[in-house]
PDB file of C-alpha atoms in Angstrom:
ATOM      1  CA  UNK V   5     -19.186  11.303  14.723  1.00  0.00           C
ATOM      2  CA  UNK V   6     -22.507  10.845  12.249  1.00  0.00           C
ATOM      3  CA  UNK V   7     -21.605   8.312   9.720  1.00  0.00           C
ATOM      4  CA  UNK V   8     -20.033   5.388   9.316  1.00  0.00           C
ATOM      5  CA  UNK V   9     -18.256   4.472  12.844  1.00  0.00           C
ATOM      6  CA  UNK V  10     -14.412   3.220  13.039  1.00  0.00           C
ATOM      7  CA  UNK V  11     -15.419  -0.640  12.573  1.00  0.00           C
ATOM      8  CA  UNK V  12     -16.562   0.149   9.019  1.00  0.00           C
ATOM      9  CA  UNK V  13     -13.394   1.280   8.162  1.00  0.00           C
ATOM     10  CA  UNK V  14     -11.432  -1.472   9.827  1.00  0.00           C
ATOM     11  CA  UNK V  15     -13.898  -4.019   7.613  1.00  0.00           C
ATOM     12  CA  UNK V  16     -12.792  -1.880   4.724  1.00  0.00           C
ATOM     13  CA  UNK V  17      -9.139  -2.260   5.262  1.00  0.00           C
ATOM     14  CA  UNK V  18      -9.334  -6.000   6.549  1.00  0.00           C
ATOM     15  CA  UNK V  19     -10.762  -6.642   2.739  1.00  0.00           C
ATOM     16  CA  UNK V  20      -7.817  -4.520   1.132  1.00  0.00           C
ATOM     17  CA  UNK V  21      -5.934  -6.292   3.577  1.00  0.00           C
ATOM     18  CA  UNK V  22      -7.025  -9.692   2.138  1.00  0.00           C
ATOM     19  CA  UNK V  23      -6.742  -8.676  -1.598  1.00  0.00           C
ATOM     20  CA  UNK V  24      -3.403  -7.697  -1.533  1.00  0.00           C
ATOM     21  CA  UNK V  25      -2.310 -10.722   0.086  1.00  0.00           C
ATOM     22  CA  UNK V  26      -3.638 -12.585  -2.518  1.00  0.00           C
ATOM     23  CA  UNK V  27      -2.353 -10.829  -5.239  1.00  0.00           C
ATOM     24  CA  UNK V  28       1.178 -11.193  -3.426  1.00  0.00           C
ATOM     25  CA  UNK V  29       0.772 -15.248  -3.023  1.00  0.00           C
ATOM     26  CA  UNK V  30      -1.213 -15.575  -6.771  1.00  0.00           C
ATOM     27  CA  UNK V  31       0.926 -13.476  -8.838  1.00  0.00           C
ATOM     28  CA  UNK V  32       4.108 -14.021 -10.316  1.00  0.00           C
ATOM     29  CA  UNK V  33       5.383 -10.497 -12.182  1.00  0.00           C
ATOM     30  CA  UNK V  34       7.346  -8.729  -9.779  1.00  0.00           C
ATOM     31  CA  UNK V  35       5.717  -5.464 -10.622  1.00  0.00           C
ATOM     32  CA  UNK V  36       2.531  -6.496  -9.510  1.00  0.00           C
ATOM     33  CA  UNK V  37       3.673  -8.469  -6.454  1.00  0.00           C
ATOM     34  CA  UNK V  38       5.121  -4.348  -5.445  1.00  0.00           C
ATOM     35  CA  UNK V  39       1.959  -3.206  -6.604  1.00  0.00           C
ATOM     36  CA  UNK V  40       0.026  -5.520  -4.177  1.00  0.00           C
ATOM     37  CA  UNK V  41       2.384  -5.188  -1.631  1.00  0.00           C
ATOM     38  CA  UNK V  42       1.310  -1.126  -1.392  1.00  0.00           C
ATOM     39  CA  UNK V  43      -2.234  -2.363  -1.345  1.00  0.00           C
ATOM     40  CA  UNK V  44      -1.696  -4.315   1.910  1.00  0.00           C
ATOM     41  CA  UNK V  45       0.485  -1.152   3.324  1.00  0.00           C
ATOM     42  CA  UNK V  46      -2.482   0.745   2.862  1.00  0.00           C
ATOM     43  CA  UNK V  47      -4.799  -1.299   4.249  1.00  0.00           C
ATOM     44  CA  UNK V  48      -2.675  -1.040   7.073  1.00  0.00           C
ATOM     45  CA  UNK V  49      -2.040   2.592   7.095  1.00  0.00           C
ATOM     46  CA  UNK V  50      -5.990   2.579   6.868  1.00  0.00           C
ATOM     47  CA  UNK V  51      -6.632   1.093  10.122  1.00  0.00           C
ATOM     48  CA  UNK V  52      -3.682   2.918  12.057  1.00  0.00           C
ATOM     49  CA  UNK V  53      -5.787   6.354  10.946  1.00  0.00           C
ATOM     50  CA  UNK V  54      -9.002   4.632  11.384  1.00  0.00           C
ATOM     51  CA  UNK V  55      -7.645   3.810  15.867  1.00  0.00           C
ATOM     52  CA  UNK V  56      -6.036   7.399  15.484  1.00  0.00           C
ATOM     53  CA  UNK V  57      -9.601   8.716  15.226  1.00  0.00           C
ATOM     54  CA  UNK V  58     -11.222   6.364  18.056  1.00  0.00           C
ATOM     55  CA  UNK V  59      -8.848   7.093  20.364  1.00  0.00           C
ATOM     56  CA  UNK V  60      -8.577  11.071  19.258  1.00  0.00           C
ATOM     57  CA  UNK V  61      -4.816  10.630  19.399  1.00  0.00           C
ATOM     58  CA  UNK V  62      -2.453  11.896  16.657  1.00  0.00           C
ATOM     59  CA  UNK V  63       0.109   8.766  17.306  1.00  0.00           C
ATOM     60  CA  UNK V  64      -1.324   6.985  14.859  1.00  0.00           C
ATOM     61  CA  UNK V  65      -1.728   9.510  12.170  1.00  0.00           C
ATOM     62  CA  UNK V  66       2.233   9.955  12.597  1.00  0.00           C
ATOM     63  CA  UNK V  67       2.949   5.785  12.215  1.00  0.00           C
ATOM     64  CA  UNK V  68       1.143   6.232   9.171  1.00  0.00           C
ATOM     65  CA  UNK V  69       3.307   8.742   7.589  1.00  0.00           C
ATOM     66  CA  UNK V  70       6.526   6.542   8.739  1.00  0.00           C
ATOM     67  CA  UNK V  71       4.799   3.721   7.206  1.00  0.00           C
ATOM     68  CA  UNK V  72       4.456   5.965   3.757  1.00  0.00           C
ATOM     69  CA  UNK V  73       8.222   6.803   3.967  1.00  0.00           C
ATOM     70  CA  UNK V  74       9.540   3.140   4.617  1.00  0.00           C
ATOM     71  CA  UNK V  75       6.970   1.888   1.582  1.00  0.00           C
ATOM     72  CA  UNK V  76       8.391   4.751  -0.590  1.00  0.00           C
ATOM     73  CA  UNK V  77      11.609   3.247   0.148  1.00  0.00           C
ATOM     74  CA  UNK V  78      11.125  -0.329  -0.463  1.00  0.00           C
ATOM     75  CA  UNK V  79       9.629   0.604  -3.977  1.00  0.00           C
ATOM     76  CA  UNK V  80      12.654   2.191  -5.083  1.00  0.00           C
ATOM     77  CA  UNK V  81      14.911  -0.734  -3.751  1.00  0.00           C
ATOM     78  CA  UNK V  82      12.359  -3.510  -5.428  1.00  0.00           C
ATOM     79  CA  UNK V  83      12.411  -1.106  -8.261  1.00  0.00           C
ATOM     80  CA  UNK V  84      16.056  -1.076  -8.879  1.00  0.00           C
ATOM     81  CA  UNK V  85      15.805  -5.007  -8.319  1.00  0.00           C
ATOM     82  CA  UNK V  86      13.488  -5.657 -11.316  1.00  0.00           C
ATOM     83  CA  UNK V  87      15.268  -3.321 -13.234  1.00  0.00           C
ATOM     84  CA  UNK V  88      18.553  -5.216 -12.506  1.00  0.00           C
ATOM     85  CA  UNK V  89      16.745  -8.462 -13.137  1.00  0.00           C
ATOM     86  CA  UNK V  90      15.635  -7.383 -16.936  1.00  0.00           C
ATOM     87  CA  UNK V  91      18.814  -5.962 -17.363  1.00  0.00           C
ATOM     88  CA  UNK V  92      20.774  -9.280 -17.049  1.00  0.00           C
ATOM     89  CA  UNK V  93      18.001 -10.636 -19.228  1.00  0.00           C
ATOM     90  CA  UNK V  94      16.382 -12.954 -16.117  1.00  0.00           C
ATOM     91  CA  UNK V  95      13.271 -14.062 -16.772  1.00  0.00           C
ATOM     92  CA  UNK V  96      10.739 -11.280 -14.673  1.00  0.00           C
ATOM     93  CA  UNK V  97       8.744 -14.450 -12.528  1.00  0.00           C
ATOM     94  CA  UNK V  98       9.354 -14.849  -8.903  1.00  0.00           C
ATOM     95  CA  UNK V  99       9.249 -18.284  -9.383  1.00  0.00           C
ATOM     96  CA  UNK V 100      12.204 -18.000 -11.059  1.00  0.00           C
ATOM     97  CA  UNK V 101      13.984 -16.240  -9.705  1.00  0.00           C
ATOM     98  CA  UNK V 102      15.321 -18.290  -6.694  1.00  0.00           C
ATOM     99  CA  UNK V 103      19.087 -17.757  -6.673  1.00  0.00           C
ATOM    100  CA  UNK V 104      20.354 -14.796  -5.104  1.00  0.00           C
ATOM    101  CA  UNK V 105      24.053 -14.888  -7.136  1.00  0.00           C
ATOM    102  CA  UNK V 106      23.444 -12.601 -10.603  1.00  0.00           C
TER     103      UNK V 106
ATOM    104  CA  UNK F   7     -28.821  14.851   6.861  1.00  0.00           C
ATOM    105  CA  UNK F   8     -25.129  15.270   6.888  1.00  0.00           C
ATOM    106  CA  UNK F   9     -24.854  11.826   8.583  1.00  0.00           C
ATOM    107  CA  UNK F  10     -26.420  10.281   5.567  1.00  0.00           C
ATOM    108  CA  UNK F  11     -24.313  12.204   3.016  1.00  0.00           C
ATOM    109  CA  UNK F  12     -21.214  10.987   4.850  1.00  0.00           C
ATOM    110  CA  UNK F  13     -22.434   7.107   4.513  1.00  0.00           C
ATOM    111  CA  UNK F  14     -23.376   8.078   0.584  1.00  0.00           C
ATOM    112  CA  UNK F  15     -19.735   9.267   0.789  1.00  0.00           C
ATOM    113  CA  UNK F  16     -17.979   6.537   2.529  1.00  0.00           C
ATOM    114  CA  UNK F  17     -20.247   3.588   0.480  1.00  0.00           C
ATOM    115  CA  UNK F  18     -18.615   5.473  -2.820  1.00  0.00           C
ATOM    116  CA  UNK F  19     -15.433   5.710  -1.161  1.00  0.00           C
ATOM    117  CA  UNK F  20     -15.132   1.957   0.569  1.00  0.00           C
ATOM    118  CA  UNK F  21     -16.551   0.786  -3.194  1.00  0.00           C
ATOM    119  CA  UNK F  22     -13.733   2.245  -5.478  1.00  0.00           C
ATOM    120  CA  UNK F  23     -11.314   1.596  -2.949  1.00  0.00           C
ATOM    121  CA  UNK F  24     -11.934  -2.629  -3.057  1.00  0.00           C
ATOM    122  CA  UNK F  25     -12.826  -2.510  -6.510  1.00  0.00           C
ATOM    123  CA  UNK F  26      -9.748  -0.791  -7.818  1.00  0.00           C
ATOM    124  CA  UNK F  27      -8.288  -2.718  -4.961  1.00  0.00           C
ATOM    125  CA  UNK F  28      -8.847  -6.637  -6.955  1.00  0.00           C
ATOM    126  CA  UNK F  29      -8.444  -4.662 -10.641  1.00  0.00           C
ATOM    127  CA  UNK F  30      -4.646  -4.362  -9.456  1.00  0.00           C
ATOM    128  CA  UNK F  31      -4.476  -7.565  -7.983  1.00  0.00           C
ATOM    129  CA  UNK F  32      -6.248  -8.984 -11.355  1.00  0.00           C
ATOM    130  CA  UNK F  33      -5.228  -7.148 -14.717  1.00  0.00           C
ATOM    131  CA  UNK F  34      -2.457  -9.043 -16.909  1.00  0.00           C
ATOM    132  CA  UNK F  35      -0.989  -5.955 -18.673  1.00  0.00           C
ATOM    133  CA  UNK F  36       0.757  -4.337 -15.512  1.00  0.00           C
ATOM    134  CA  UNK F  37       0.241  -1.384 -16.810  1.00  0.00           C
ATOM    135  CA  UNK F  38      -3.418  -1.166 -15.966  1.00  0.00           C
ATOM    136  CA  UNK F  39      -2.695  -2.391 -12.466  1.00  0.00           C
ATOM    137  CA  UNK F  40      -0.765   1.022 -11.706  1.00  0.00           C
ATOM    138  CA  UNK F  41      -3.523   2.706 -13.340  1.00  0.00           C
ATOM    139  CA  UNK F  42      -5.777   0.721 -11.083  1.00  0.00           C
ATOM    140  CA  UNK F  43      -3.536   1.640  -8.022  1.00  0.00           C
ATOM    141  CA  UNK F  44      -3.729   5.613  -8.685  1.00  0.00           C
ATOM    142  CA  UNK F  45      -7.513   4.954  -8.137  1.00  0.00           C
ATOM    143  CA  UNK F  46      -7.406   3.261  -4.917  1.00  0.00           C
ATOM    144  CA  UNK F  47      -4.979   5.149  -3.557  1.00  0.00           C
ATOM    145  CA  UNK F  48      -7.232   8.345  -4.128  1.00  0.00           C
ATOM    146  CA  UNK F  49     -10.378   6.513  -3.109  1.00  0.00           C
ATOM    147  CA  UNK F  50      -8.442   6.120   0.413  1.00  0.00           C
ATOM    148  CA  UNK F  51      -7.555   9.317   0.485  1.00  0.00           C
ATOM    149  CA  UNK F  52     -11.212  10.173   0.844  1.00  0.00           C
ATOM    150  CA  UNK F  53     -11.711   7.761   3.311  1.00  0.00           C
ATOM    151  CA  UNK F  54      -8.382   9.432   5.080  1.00  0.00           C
ATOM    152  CA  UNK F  55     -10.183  12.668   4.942  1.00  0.00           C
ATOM    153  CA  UNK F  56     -13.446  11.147   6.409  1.00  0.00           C
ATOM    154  CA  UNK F  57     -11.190   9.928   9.678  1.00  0.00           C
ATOM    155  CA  UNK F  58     -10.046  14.024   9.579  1.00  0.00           C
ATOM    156  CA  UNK F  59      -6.850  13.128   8.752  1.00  0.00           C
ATOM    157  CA  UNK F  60      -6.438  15.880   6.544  1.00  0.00           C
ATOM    158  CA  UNK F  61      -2.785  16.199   6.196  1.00  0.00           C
ATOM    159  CA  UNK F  62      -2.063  12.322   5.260  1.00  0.00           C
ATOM    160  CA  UNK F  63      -4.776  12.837   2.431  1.00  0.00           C
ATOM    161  CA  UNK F  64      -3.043  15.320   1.119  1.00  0.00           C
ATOM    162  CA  UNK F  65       0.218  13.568   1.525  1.00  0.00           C
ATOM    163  CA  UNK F  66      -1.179   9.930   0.248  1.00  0.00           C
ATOM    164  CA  UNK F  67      -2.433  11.748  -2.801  1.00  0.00           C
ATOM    165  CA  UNK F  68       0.689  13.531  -3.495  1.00  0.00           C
ATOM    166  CA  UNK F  69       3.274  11.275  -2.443  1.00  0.00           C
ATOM    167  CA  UNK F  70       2.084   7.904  -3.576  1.00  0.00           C
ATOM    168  CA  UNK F  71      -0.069   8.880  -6.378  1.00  0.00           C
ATOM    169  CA  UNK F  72       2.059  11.483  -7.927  1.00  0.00           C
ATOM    170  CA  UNK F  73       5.852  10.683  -7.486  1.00  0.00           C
ATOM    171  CA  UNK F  74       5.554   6.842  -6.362  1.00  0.00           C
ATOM    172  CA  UNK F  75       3.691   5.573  -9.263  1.00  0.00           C
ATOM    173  CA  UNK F  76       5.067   7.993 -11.235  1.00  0.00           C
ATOM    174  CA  UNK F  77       8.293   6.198 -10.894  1.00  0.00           C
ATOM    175  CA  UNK F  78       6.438   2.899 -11.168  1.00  0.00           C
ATOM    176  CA  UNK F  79       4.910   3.755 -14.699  1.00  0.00           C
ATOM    177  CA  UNK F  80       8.382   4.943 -16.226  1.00  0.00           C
ATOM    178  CA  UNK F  81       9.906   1.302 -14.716  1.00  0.00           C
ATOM    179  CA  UNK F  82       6.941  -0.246 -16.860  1.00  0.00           C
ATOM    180  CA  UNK F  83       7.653   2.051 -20.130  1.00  0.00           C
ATOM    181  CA  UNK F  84      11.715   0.734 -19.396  1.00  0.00           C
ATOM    182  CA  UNK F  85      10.520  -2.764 -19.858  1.00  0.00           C
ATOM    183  CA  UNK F  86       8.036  -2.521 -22.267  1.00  0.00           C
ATOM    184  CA  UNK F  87       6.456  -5.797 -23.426  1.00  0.00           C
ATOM    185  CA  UNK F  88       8.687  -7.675 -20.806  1.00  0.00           C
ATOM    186  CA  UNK F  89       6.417  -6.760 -18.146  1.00  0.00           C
ATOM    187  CA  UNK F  90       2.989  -8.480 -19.545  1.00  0.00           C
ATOM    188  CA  UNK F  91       2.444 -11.397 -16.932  1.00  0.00           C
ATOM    189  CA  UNK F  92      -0.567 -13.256 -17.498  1.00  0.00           C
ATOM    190  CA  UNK F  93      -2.136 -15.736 -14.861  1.00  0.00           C
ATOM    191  CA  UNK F  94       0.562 -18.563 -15.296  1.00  0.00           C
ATOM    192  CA  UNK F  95      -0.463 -21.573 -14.459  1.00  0.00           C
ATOM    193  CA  UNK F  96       1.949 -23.500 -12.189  1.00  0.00           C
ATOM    194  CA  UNK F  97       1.498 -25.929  -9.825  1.00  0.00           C
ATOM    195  CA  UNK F  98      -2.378 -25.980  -9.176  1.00  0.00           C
ATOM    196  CA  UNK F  99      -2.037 -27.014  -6.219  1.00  0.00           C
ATOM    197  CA  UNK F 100      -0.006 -24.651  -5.160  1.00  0.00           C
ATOM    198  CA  UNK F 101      -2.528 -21.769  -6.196  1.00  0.00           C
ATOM    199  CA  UNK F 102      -5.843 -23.537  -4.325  1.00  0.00           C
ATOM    200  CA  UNK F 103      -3.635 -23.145  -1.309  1.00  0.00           C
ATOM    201  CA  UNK F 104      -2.407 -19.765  -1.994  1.00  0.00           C
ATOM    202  CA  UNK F 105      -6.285 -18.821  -1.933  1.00  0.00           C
ATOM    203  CA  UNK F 106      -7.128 -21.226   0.575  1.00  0.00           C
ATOM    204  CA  UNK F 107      -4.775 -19.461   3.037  1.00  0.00           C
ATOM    205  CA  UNK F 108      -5.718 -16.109   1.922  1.00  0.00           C
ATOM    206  CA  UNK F 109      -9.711 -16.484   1.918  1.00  0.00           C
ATOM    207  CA  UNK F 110      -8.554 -17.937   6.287  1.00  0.00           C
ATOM    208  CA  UNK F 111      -6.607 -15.094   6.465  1.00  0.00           C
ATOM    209  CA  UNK F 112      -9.143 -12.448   5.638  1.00  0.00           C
ATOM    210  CA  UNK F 113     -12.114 -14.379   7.629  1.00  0.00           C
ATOM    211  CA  UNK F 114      -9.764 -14.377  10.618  1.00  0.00           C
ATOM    212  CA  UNK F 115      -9.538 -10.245  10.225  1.00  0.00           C
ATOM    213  CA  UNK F 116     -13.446 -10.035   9.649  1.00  0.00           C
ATOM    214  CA  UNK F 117     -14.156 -12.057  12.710  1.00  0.00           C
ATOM    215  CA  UNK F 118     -11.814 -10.516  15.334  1.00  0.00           C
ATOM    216  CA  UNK F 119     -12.955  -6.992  14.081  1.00  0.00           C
ATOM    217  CA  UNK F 120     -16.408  -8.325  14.680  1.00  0.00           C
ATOM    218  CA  UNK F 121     -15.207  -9.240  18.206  1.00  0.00           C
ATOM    219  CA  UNK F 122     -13.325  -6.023  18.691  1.00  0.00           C
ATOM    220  CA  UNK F 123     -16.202  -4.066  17.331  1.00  0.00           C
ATOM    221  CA  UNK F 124     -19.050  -4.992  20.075  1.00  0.00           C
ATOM    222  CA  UNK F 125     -18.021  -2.879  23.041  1.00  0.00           C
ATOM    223  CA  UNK F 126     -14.767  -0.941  22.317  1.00  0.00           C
ATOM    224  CA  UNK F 127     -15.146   0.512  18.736  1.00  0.00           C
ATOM    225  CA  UNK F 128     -19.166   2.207  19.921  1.00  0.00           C
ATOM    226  CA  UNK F 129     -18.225   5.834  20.343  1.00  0.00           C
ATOM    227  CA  UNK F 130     -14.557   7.743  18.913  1.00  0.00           C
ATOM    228  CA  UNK F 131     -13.485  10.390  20.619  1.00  0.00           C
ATOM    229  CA  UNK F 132     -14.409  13.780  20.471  1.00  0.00           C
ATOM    230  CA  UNK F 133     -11.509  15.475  18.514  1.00  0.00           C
ATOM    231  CA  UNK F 134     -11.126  19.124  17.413  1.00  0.00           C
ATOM    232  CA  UNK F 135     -10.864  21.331  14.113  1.00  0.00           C
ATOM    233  CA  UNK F 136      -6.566  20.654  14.619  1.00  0.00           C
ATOM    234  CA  UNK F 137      -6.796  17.024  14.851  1.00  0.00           C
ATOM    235  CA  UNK F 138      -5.015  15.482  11.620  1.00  0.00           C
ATOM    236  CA  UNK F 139      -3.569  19.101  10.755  1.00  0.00           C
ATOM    237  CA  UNK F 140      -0.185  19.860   9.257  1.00  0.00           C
ATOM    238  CA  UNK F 141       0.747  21.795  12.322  1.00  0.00           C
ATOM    239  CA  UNK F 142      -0.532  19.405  14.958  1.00  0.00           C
ATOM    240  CA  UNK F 143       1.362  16.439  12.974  1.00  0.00           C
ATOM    241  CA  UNK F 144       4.365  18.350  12.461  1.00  0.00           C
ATOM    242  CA  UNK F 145       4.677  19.548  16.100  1.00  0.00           C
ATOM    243  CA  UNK F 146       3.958  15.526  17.093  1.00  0.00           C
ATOM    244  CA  UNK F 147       7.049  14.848  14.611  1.00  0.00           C
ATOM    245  CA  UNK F 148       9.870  17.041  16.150  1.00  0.00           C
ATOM    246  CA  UNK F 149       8.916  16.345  19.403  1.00  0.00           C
ATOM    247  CA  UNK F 150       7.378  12.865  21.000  1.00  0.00           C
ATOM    248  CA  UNK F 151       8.386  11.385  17.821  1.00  0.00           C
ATOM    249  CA  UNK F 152      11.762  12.787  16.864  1.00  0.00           C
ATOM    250  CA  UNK F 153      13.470   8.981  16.436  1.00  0.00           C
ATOM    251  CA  UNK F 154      11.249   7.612  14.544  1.00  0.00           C
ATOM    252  CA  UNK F 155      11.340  10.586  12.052  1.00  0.00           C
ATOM    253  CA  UNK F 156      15.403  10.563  12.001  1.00  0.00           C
ATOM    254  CA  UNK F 157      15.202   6.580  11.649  1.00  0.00           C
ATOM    255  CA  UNK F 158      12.303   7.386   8.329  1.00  0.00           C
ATOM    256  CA  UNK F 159      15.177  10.260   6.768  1.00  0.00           C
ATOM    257  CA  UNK F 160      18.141   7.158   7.408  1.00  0.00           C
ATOM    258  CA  UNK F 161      15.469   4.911   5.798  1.00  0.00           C
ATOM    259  CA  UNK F 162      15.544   6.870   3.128  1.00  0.00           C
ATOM    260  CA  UNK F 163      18.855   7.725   2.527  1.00  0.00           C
ATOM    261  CA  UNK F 164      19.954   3.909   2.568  1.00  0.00           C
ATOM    262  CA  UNK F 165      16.894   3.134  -0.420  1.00  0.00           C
ATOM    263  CA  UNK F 166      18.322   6.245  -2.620  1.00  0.00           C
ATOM    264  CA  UNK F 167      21.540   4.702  -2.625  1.00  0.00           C
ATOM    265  CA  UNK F 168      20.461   1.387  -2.632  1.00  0.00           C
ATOM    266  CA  UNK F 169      18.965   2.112  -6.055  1.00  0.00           C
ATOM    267  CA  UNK F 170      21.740   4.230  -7.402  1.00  0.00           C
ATOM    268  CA  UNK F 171      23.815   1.027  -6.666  1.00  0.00           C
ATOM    269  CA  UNK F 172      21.355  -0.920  -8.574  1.00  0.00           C
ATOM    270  CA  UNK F 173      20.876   0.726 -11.105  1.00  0.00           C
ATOM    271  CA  UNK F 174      24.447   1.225 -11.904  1.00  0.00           C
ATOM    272  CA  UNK F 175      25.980  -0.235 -15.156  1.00  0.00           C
ATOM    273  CA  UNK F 176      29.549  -1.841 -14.220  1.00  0.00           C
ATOM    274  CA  UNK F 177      32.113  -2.075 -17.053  1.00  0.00           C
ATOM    275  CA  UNK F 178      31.893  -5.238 -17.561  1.00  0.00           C
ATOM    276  CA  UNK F 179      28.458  -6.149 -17.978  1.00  0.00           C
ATOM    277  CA  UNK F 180      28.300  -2.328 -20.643  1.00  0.00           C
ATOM    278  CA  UNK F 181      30.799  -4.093 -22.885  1.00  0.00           C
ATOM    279  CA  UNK F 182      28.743  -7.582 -22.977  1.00  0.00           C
TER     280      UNK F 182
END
């Protein structure tokens, strides 16, 4: 393979990696806590392609595309949540929001 | 010569991708942050298609960028002003060790990737024009993987009426 080998990649996704756990831990909207949580199931997704390739097997390129369904899901269930949450006028801050009763 | 292009490629690629990657994690109008997102999730495509994984390009780009955030930016246009959320402040304490952990966490990757790198990661396998193609993936996904892909449809099923529930006015609370 010319270019980059599979380590850049895995560098690449380890930093993605790293942001989006940040922006989970730092952040306190719920929308961008989702956002950042795609970020790290990316980053993930990246290096499960990125080990696909090295190992020029197709397993991983099929985890990947479960991983894109189950993230799909989980947005529209944290969706629904925040939309819940604004509806019952609760303040939108996970700090907040620490009781599960409604 | 097509080596080099690829690097030019990948640099451009990796680039956007971490960039757009702390513009999400740092924008206060949410808003821009999905914006932000639709980049990065097309920068990886590219980087997708430089692993030839052709079909989850294709399928990153039009799953998550088109209906995903789609459904994320009408969520934001629900809630209007409601969803600003500027840096709060809280605890600082509490914030030097959120970054504090984080900052460990990411060395940690960088290092064992380092470690992983030396010997294992030299030379990837030779693969063909079919690896990463619709056909080889869908063939992978009826047969060795048939579970998994019945568990993903369940998955599914259970989040669609998850948020149906949700999003559900009850009598009581429409007459409040």
């Amino acid at each position: 393979m010319s270019g980059p080998g599979v380590g850049w990649y895995l560098i690449v996704a380890a930093l993605l990696f790293g942001t989006g756990a940040l922006g989970v831990m730092l952040r306190r909207s719920p929308l961008i806590v989702l956002l950042s949580l795609e970020i790290m199931l990316n980053a993930a997704n990246l290096t499960l392609i990125a080990f696909a390739r090295q190992h020029g097997s197709l397993d991983g390129q099929v985890f990947a595309l479960v991983v894109m369904g189950v993230a799909a899901a989980e947005v529209a269930i944290g969706l629904g949540l925040i939309v819940a949450m604004a509806r019952r006028r609760l303040p939108l801050d996970v700090d907040q929001a620490s009781a599960l009763r409604g | 010569m097509a080596g080099f292009l690829v690097w030019v490629i990948w640099f451009a690629a990796a680039a956007a991708c971490l960039g757009t990657g702390v513009a999400v994690v740092s924008f206060a109008n949410p808003f821009y942050s999905a914006l932000s997102l639709i980049g990065n999730l097309a920068s990886l495509a590219v980087l997708y298609l430089l692993l030839s994984a052709e079909f989850l390009a294709a399928a990153q780009v039009l799953v998550y960028a088109g209906s995903v955030m789609v459904m994320f930016l009408f969520v934001l246009a629900y809630l209007g002003g409601r969803a600003d959320a500027p840096w709060a402040g809280g605890p600082p304490l509490l914030r030097t060790a959120a970054i504090v952990a984080a900052v460990a966490l990411l060395v940690e990757i960088v290092v064992v990737l380092g470690l992983a790198w030396g010997d294992n990661l030299s030379d990837p396998a030779e693969v063909t024009g079919a690896f990463g193609s619709p056909a080889a993936i869908g063939e992978l996904l009826v047969t060795d993987h048939l579970l998994a892909f019945e568990i993903t449809s369940i998955v599914l099923l259970v989040a669609a009426v998850g948020g149906v529930v949700l999003g559900t006015t009850r009598e009581k609370e429409a007459t409040e």
